[in-house]
């Protein structure tokens, strides 16, 4: 991913900042600037998520793209944040530990290394909670 | 609107065409389709080309013009348009051609699909295919395309009684069909053990649960039904053409294991054609992964959620079964040149309805094609009738 494209989403990726529609109360992560329910009548503001959630489903990636090749195998999951929205994320745990329904919390981690530019991308991952 | 018919089809062999270029692949398929239709280049009003990512696979954009040029139609100034919806690009190109003819704007239209995928390495192609999903929020986290379907499989197997063996039967059945298809990339039979002993790609999906990296092209010719008999004694009618979209990211779906866009496009298609699933004699569905075929059969209404694995294991979807699915070998065995797949599905159905499918011939008068882009953000469904 290009540096500019990564840079643009740094607050969201580093601090788990999404958005909320104050018209209907719905939370969004990844952030949306238009509420799919209220559309143009919705008013969108930033929202920082607590960072706790539950694994909805997961897999263990054994064969990755070049950027992630050196980190395989890794657990990839869809996590439902307690505030409602779901996101795709890595869970830093052993492959055999991953389970549907498992409680997780967010941590700040290195996500990928860009082969060509050498840029290291940081962002949110999740680890088992409790 | 006018009724539309397919009057000719053509397809290259699917596989690794190291010696053939992107443009030559298309030319071959196009020439076969025109020969089959008895149409010459001067007759063609418009071209629609399905292509997912020539810009990344072969670093070539402006595909509409390139295709028209190498098809020998540049000096005819034919209207040529590239259509993109990831792996549903081909199905969408067909739909655009149908719309153009149905509307009365065009008379003789070629719909084609082409992809040349083997000119890049595996890691690079994994990355390119991941662009069918949400790059900034799925790809960034390390999601691969097999990984996203693997998460569908994990969710599905947690909620429904699908065994790992039943899932493998999808691949076994599709290889059995591919073995009877001279254009298929894989013409070898496999067993459940072959699938279960292949390497893990993204748990629980193994190498033999996944469609391959493929080069290939396919083309079909459509005309108004009222003119079809000028060209052929066996026109195939387009009974329905439906399209639906859903969230680009899997994590935003209502239900991880149901492709709501398949449900919506399927319903629209049945309603357009005035038919139900009981009227369909054969199905070409988007089995980019074994779990995708299971979901497709259910989401299109051919059985209840949770039953497709058992039905597959019982042989209901095999060539001699109640509802043959992926007689071509599907994406799994026939191969999956992403932009060409949707057109190849139409090619297969037309061959079957005309009784020209050779060793894999089934008894069919009405067939359905189901083409998925990404993890279900675009779905295109067509119903064709003899
Ligand atoms: Zn709202």
XYZ file of C-alpha atoms and ligand atoms in Angstrom:
517
model
C 0.000 0.000 0.000
C 1.341 3.421 -0.920
C 2.590 5.652 1.903
C -0.018 8.340 1.214
C -2.836 5.836 1.193
C -1.630 4.362 4.480
C -1.009 7.762 6.046
C -4.561 8.936 5.380
C -5.982 6.244 7.695
C -3.379 6.433 10.483
C -5.647 7.826 13.265
C -8.211 5.120 12.538
C -5.661 2.319 12.312
C -3.507 3.381 15.283
C -6.255 4.353 17.706
C -9.285 2.401 16.519
C -11.164 5.575 15.731
C -14.278 5.013 13.704
C -17.415 7.045 13.288
C -20.918 7.241 14.653
C -24.149 8.468 13.115
C -25.654 10.775 15.736
C -28.981 10.637 13.920
C -29.553 6.900 14.479
C -26.756 6.083 16.939
C -25.119 3.398 14.765
C -21.341 2.966 15.067
C -18.999 2.324 12.145
C -15.641 0.690 11.947
C -14.082 0.851 9.414
C -15.237 4.497 9.488
C -17.940 5.661 7.097
C -18.691 9.242 6.141
C -22.235 8.362 5.068
C -24.659 6.356 7.234
C -26.121 3.529 5.128
C -29.402 3.788 7.078
C -29.900 7.556 7.280
C -27.813 8.418 4.194
C -27.663 12.199 3.725
C -29.825 12.982 6.751
C -27.383 11.240 9.085
C -24.803 13.290 10.972
C -21.431 11.585 11.292
C -18.913 12.219 14.077
C -15.681 10.468 15.094
C -15.898 7.739 17.692
C -13.063 6.048 19.576
C -13.820 2.402 20.222
C -13.111 0.773 23.598
C -11.339 -2.010 21.699
C -13.089 -5.044 23.121
C -14.893 -7.584 21.030
C -15.735 -11.167 20.118
C -14.453 -13.397 17.306
C -17.274 -14.006 14.804
C -15.248 -16.268 12.494
C -11.593 -16.869 11.693
C -9.042 -18.712 9.599
C -5.330 -19.417 9.731
C -3.592 -17.949 6.683
C -0.876 -20.374 5.510
C -0.253 -18.858 2.094
C -0.131 -15.064 1.939
C 0.652 -12.235 -0.426
C 4.304 -11.107 -0.584
C 3.755 -8.398 2.053
C 2.635 -10.905 4.670
C 4.655 -13.909 3.580
C 7.147 -13.747 6.447
C 4.405 -13.661 9.103
C 2.604 -16.883 8.088
C 0.892 -18.698 9.608
C -1.276 -16.022 11.185
C -4.819 -15.959 12.547
C -7.173 -13.737 10.575
C -10.578 -13.050 12.057
C -13.737 -11.037 11.825
C -14.226 -9.405 15.224
C -17.487 -7.849 16.397
C -16.666 -4.830 18.548
C -18.820 -4.449 21.647
C -20.264 -1.246 20.186
C -21.613 -3.236 17.207
C -19.510 -2.948 14.075
C -17.332 -5.752 12.746
C -13.853 -5.576 11.305
C -11.302 -7.873 9.709
C -8.154 -8.142 11.809
C -5.341 -10.401 12.872
C -5.577 -12.068 16.256
C -2.152 -12.521 17.801
C -2.552 -15.997 19.243
C -1.567 -19.569 18.389
C -3.587 -21.046 15.493
C -5.033 -23.721 17.771
C -6.157 -21.120 20.337
C -8.505 -19.347 17.908
C -12.194 -20.007 18.491
C -15.533 -18.586 17.464
C -16.933 -16.617 20.404
C -13.526 -15.922 21.927
C -13.188 -12.546 23.689
C -10.427 -10.290 22.357
C -9.022 -6.815 22.981
C -7.168 -4.460 20.680
C -3.408 -3.862 20.754
C -1.074 -1.710 18.680
C 1.214 -3.881 16.547
C 3.313 -4.059 13.427
C 0.994 -5.328 10.666
C 3.034 -5.559 7.481
C 6.285 -4.595 5.847
C 6.093 -3.106 2.383
C 8.611 -4.926 0.201
C 9.366 -2.204 -2.316
C 9.473 0.926 -0.152
C 10.576 -0.820 3.042
C 7.794 0.988 4.902
C 6.606 -0.769 8.016
C 2.861 -0.536 8.562
C 1.565 -0.456 12.114
C -2.023 -0.824 13.155
C -4.508 -2.571 15.369
C -4.422 -6.281 16.037
C -6.333 -8.166 18.698
C -5.167 -10.517 21.450
C -7.185 -12.928 23.622
C -8.817 -11.061 26.543
C -9.228 -12.369 30.141
C -37.798 -4.536 -24.512
C -36.842 -7.153 -27.054
C -36.197 -10.828 -26.315
C -32.552 -11.780 -26.709
C -30.888 -14.971 -27.947
C -27.384 -16.408 -27.981
C -26.474 -17.568 -31.496
C -22.831 -18.499 -31.131
C -20.224 -19.357 -28.505
C -16.455 -19.848 -28.404
C -13.879 -20.607 -25.747
C -10.136 -21.195 -25.590
C -8.709 -24.071 -23.627
C -8.336 -22.977 -20.021
C -4.917 -23.418 -18.464
C -1.423 -21.978 -18.434
C -0.886 -20.372 -21.826
C 2.741 -19.326 -21.454
C 3.155 -19.055 -25.211
C 0.018 -17.021 -25.900
C -0.528 -13.337 -25.185
C -3.533 -11.677 -23.606
C -4.717 -10.284 -26.946
C -4.291 -13.566 -28.818
C -6.326 -15.415 -26.214
C -9.253 -13.132 -26.862
C -8.870 -13.287 -30.649
C -9.059 -17.082 -30.561
C -12.231 -17.177 -28.463
C -13.831 -14.384 -30.485
C -13.115 -16.084 -33.810
C -14.609 -19.366 -32.543
C -17.773 -17.561 -31.434
C -18.192 -15.691 -34.727
C -17.656 -18.900 -36.725
C -20.208 -20.662 -34.558
C -22.708 -17.825 -35.055
C -22.024 -17.451 -38.771
C -21.401 -13.751 -38.258
C -18.602 -11.646 -39.714
C -16.820 -8.714 -38.129
C -18.678 -6.171 -40.282
C -21.984 -7.324 -38.742
C -20.951 -6.525 -35.187
C -22.430 -3.405 -33.596
C -20.784 -3.608 -30.202
C -18.390 -5.533 -27.988
C -18.442 -5.905 -24.206
C -15.322 -7.353 -22.630
C -15.243 -8.666 -19.079
C -11.807 -8.306 -17.543
C -10.840 -8.012 -13.904
C -7.308 -6.755 -13.811
C -5.297 -6.635 -17.021
C -3.777 -3.464 -15.573
C -2.053 -5.543 -12.931
C -1.774 -8.992 -14.506
C -0.325 -7.794 -17.829
C 0.006 -4.035 -17.174
C -2.414 -3.154 -19.927
C -5.493 -0.959 -19.593
C -7.843 0.349 -22.299
C -8.939 -3.213 -22.942
C -12.080 -2.344 -24.891
C -10.105 -0.683 -27.676
C -7.296 -3.268 -27.584
C -9.735 -6.119 -28.033
C -11.600 -4.387 -30.854
C -8.296 -3.639 -32.568
C -6.922 -7.167 -32.422
C -10.288 -8.594 -33.394
C -9.773 -6.654 -36.635
C -12.579 -4.223 -35.910
C -10.651 -1.001 -35.300
C -11.334 0.386 -38.761
C -15.026 -0.493 -38.390
C -14.996 1.776 -35.338
C -17.069 -0.758 -33.410
C -18.325 0.355 -29.982
C -16.199 -1.584 -27.498
C -16.464 -1.401 -23.715
C -14.577 -3.067 -20.899
C -16.670 -4.180 -17.948
C -15.224 -4.888 -14.503
C -16.676 -6.483 -11.387
C -13.770 -8.656 -10.210
C -14.567 -12.340 -10.862
C -18.069 -11.375 -12.038
C -16.687 -9.273 -14.909
C -17.634 -11.884 -17.525
C -21.189 -12.345 -16.308
C -21.562 -8.596 -16.208
C -20.218 -8.205 -19.771
C -22.854 -10.706 -20.902
C -25.519 -8.757 -19.038
C -24.431 -5.488 -20.688
C -24.646 -7.142 -24.096
C -28.119 -8.467 -23.310
C -29.251 -5.026 -22.128
C -27.861 -3.377 -25.278
C -29.748 -5.757 -27.556
C -32.922 -5.842 -25.447
C -33.077 -2.053 -25.436
C -33.003 -1.891 -29.217
C -29.823 0.190 -29.212
C -27.708 -2.574 -30.792
C -28.472 -5.599 -32.934
C -25.456 -7.906 -33.030
C -23.279 -7.800 -29.948
C -20.319 -9.867 -28.780
C -19.851 -10.438 -25.047
C -16.436 -11.722 -24.103
C -14.303 -12.372 -21.058
C -10.553 -12.677 -20.871
C -7.822 -12.925 -18.249
C -4.127 -13.732 -18.478
C -3.021 -14.546 -14.938
C 0.152 -16.613 -15.214
C 2.480 -13.797 -16.275
C 2.984 -12.863 -12.590
C 4.206 -14.882 -9.589
C 1.924 -16.536 -7.035
C 2.469 -13.973 -4.259
C 1.669 -11.166 -6.686
C -1.460 -12.875 -7.998
C -2.661 -13.491 -4.419
C -2.303 -9.742 -3.865
C -4.115 -8.849 -7.106
C -7.016 -11.171 -6.349
C -7.264 -9.656 -2.851
C -8.216 -6.406 -4.588
C -11.630 -7.981 -5.279
C -12.272 -7.391 -1.579
C -11.819 -4.206 0.499
C -8.136 -3.349 0.111
C -7.964 -0.737 2.887
C -9.771 -2.730 5.573
C -9.495 -6.390 4.621
C -6.323 -6.542 2.546
C -4.504 -4.278 4.986
C -5.124 -6.756 7.797
C -3.634 -9.586 5.737
C -6.833 -10.995 4.265
C -6.268 -13.101 1.162
C -9.090 -14.166 -1.108
C -8.899 -17.828 0.026
C -8.710 -16.493 3.595
C -12.014 -14.640 3.265
C -13.771 -17.716 1.872
C -12.108 -19.765 4.611
C -13.780 -17.486 7.165
C -17.100 -18.198 5.427
C -16.321 -21.927 5.698
C -15.429 -21.655 9.419
C -18.670 -19.817 10.148
C -20.700 -22.232 8.012
C -19.250 -25.367 9.591
C -19.818 -23.933 13.063
C -23.514 -23.409 12.335
C -24.492 -26.197 9.947
C -23.768 -29.925 9.784
C -21.230 -29.801 6.931
C -18.337 -32.251 7.245
C -14.840 -31.716 5.863
C -15.424 -34.807 3.675
C -18.670 -33.433 2.214
C -16.882 -30.206 1.367
C -14.166 -32.188 -0.417
C -16.861 -33.955 -2.472
C -17.518 -30.662 -4.270
C -13.989 -30.738 -5.681
C -14.156 -34.479 -6.423
C -17.391 -34.008 -8.386
C -16.078 -31.003 -10.304
C -12.873 -32.818 -11.267
C -15.027 -35.742 -12.439
C -16.861 -33.297 -14.752
C -13.647 -31.556 -15.780
C -12.240 -34.909 -16.870
C -15.013 -34.967 -19.499
C -14.375 -31.409 -20.700
C -11.722 -30.943 -23.402
C -11.202 -27.241 -22.541
C -10.760 -27.843 -18.781
C -7.500 -26.945 -17.070
C -7.631 -30.107 -14.947
C -8.865 -33.239 -16.669
C -7.778 -35.594 -13.898
C -10.068 -37.335 -11.413
C -9.361 -36.913 -7.715
C -10.604 -38.514 -4.478
C -11.668 -37.098 -1.131
C -8.240 -38.148 0.168
C -6.528 -36.063 -2.534
C -8.338 -32.995 -1.195
C -7.797 -33.818 2.492
C -4.093 -34.548 1.993
C -3.386 -31.380 0.014
C -1.674 -28.507 1.791
C -3.617 -26.071 3.945
C -4.059 -22.678 2.289
C -6.333 -21.028 4.852
C -7.933 -23.331 7.439
C -10.135 -25.244 6.772
C -9.568 -24.772 3.025
C -6.830 -26.795 1.345
C -5.214 -26.445 -2.035
C -7.805 -28.689 -3.709
C -10.639 -26.585 -2.286
C -9.378 -23.661 -4.347
C -9.808 -22.774 -8.007
C -6.493 -22.390 -9.844
C -4.691 -19.478 -11.492
C -5.723 -19.678 -15.148
C -5.356 -18.071 -18.556
C -8.318 -18.148 -20.870
C -10.949 -16.344 -22.885
C -14.535 -16.976 -23.929
C -16.955 -15.143 -26.216
C -20.617 -15.328 -27.132
C -22.755 -13.570 -29.752
C -26.176 -12.190 -28.865
C -28.893 -10.857 -31.171
C -32.592 -10.029 -30.911
C -34.579 -13.283 -30.759
C -36.601 -12.206 -33.809
C -33.395 -12.246 -35.890
C -31.825 -15.394 -34.391
C -33.136 -17.749 -37.088
C -31.211 -15.782 -39.725
C -28.064 -17.235 -38.174
C -28.846 -20.533 -36.464
C -31.397 -23.324 -36.129
C -30.685 -23.648 -32.432
C -30.804 -20.235 -30.757
C -30.670 -20.207 -26.969
C -32.974 -17.682 -25.349
C -31.973 -15.404 -22.516
C -34.883 -15.837 -20.108
C -33.507 -13.646 -17.324
C -30.580 -11.361 -16.569
C -30.244 -10.200 -12.977
C -27.580 -8.453 -10.962
C -27.239 -7.520 -7.301
C -24.646 -5.962 -5.029
C -23.757 -6.182 -1.354
C -21.140 -4.731 0.985
C -17.622 -4.964 -0.423
C -16.256 -6.256 2.902
C -17.285 -9.641 4.244
C -17.258 -8.273 7.811
C -20.179 -5.939 7.019
C -22.534 -8.688 5.825
C -25.793 -9.489 7.578
C -24.841 -13.187 7.616
C -21.293 -14.389 6.892
C -22.460 -17.685 5.336
C -25.215 -16.333 3.112
C -24.396 -14.302 0.025
C -27.399 -11.983 0.140
C -26.526 -10.729 -3.353
C -26.916 -14.308 -4.634
C -30.281 -14.534 -2.922
C -31.393 -11.201 -4.416
C -30.079 -11.818 -7.938
C -31.530 -15.350 -7.907
C -34.982 -14.088 -6.880
C -34.905 -11.346 -9.513
C -33.910 -13.836 -12.194
C -36.660 -16.309 -11.274
C -39.217 -13.528 -11.234
C -38.108 -12.149 -14.634
C -38.289 -15.598 -16.197
C -41.501 -16.555 -14.391
C -39.797 -19.747 -13.231
C -38.864 -21.425 -9.955
C -35.794 -23.466 -9.026
C -37.754 -26.619 -9.947
C -37.731 -25.509 -13.603
C -33.920 -25.326 -13.766
C -32.278 -28.433 -15.258
C -28.619 -27.524 -14.728
C -26.555 -24.935 -12.905
C -23.163 -23.355 -13.461
C -22.298 -21.733 -10.126
C -19.335 -19.735 -8.918
C -17.220 -22.332 -7.069
C -14.043 -20.279 -6.654
C -13.751 -22.358 -3.466
C -15.637 -25.528 -2.511
C -17.574 -23.668 0.193
C -18.750 -21.169 -2.445
C -20.561 -23.921 -4.379
C -22.281 -25.061 -1.175
C -23.447 -21.502 -0.448
C -24.510 -20.887 -4.074
C -26.775 -23.953 -4.266
C -28.507 -22.872 -1.055
C -28.622 -19.136 -1.673
C -30.236 -19.685 -5.083
C -32.936 -21.756 -3.377
C -32.127 -25.254 -4.604
C -32.183 -26.569 -1.031
C -32.392 -25.298 2.534
C -29.406 -23.722 4.253
C -27.213 -26.483 5.629
C -28.280 -29.217 3.177
C -26.025 -28.726 0.154
C -23.116 -30.695 1.608
C -25.237 -33.771 2.192
C -26.840 -33.459 -1.265
C -23.408 -33.172 -2.883
C -22.139 -36.262 -1.037
C -25.267 -38.157 -2.137
C -24.618 -37.300 -5.790
C -27.619 -35.009 -6.308
C -25.408 -32.409 -8.018
C -23.404 -34.862 -10.154
C -23.977 -35.286 -13.906
C -26.671 -37.931 -13.465
C -28.154 -36.296 -10.355
C -31.321 -34.375 -9.661
C -29.720 -30.999 -10.450
C -26.309 -31.217 -12.164
C -24.066 -28.414 -10.891
C -20.950 -27.258 -12.724
C -21.039 -29.732 -15.573
C -18.060 -27.860 -17.071
C -15.925 -28.783 -14.076
C -16.666 -25.398 -12.549
C -14.023 -22.893 -11.615
C -12.308 -25.639 -9.621
C -11.480 -28.036 -12.463
C -12.269 -26.118 -15.640
C -10.154 -23.237 -14.329
C -10.839 -19.648 -13.302
C -9.424 -16.934 -15.569
C -11.324 -14.412 -13.469
C -12.747 -12.101 -16.161
C -13.578 -14.989 -18.510
C -15.421 -17.241 -16.059
C -18.878 -15.672 -16.415
C -18.773 -16.030 -20.205
C -17.506 -19.611 -19.960
C -20.537 -20.415 -17.816
C -22.809 -19.182 -20.613
C -20.689 -21.139 -23.125
C -21.202 -24.328 -21.112
C -24.947 -23.844 -20.724
C -25.406 -23.133 -24.441
C -23.445 -26.286 -25.287
C -25.593 -28.321 -22.902
C -28.905 -26.888 -24.131
C -27.914 -27.551 -27.733
C -26.957 -31.142 -26.850
C -23.322 -30.548 -27.798
C -21.646 -31.225 -24.445
C -20.200 -34.619 -25.369
C -19.308 -36.955 -22.503
C -20.717 -34.569 -19.899
C -24.063 -34.055 -21.652
C -27.068 -33.825 -19.321
C -30.751 -33.699 -20.148
C -31.476 -29.978 -19.980
C -33.747 -27.378 -21.506
C -33.186 -24.596 -19.001
C -29.898 -23.665 -17.344
C -28.778 -21.055 -14.826
C -25.446 -19.251 -14.585
C -24.320 -17.707 -11.284
C -21.230 -15.499 -11.304
C -19.826 -13.862 -8.150
C -17.486 -10.899 -7.801
C -15.328 -10.808 -4.675
C -16.851 -12.528 -1.671
C -20.330 -11.646 -2.911
C -20.290 -7.874 -3.392
C -21.514 -8.428 -6.974
C -23.602 -11.345 -8.184
C -24.908 -11.838 -11.715
C -27.459 -14.547 -12.499
C -28.703 -15.541 -15.951
C -31.321 -18.065 -16.995
C -31.073 -19.505 -20.495
C -33.574 -21.713 -22.287
C -33.382 -23.902 -25.368
Zn -27.758 6.742 10.781
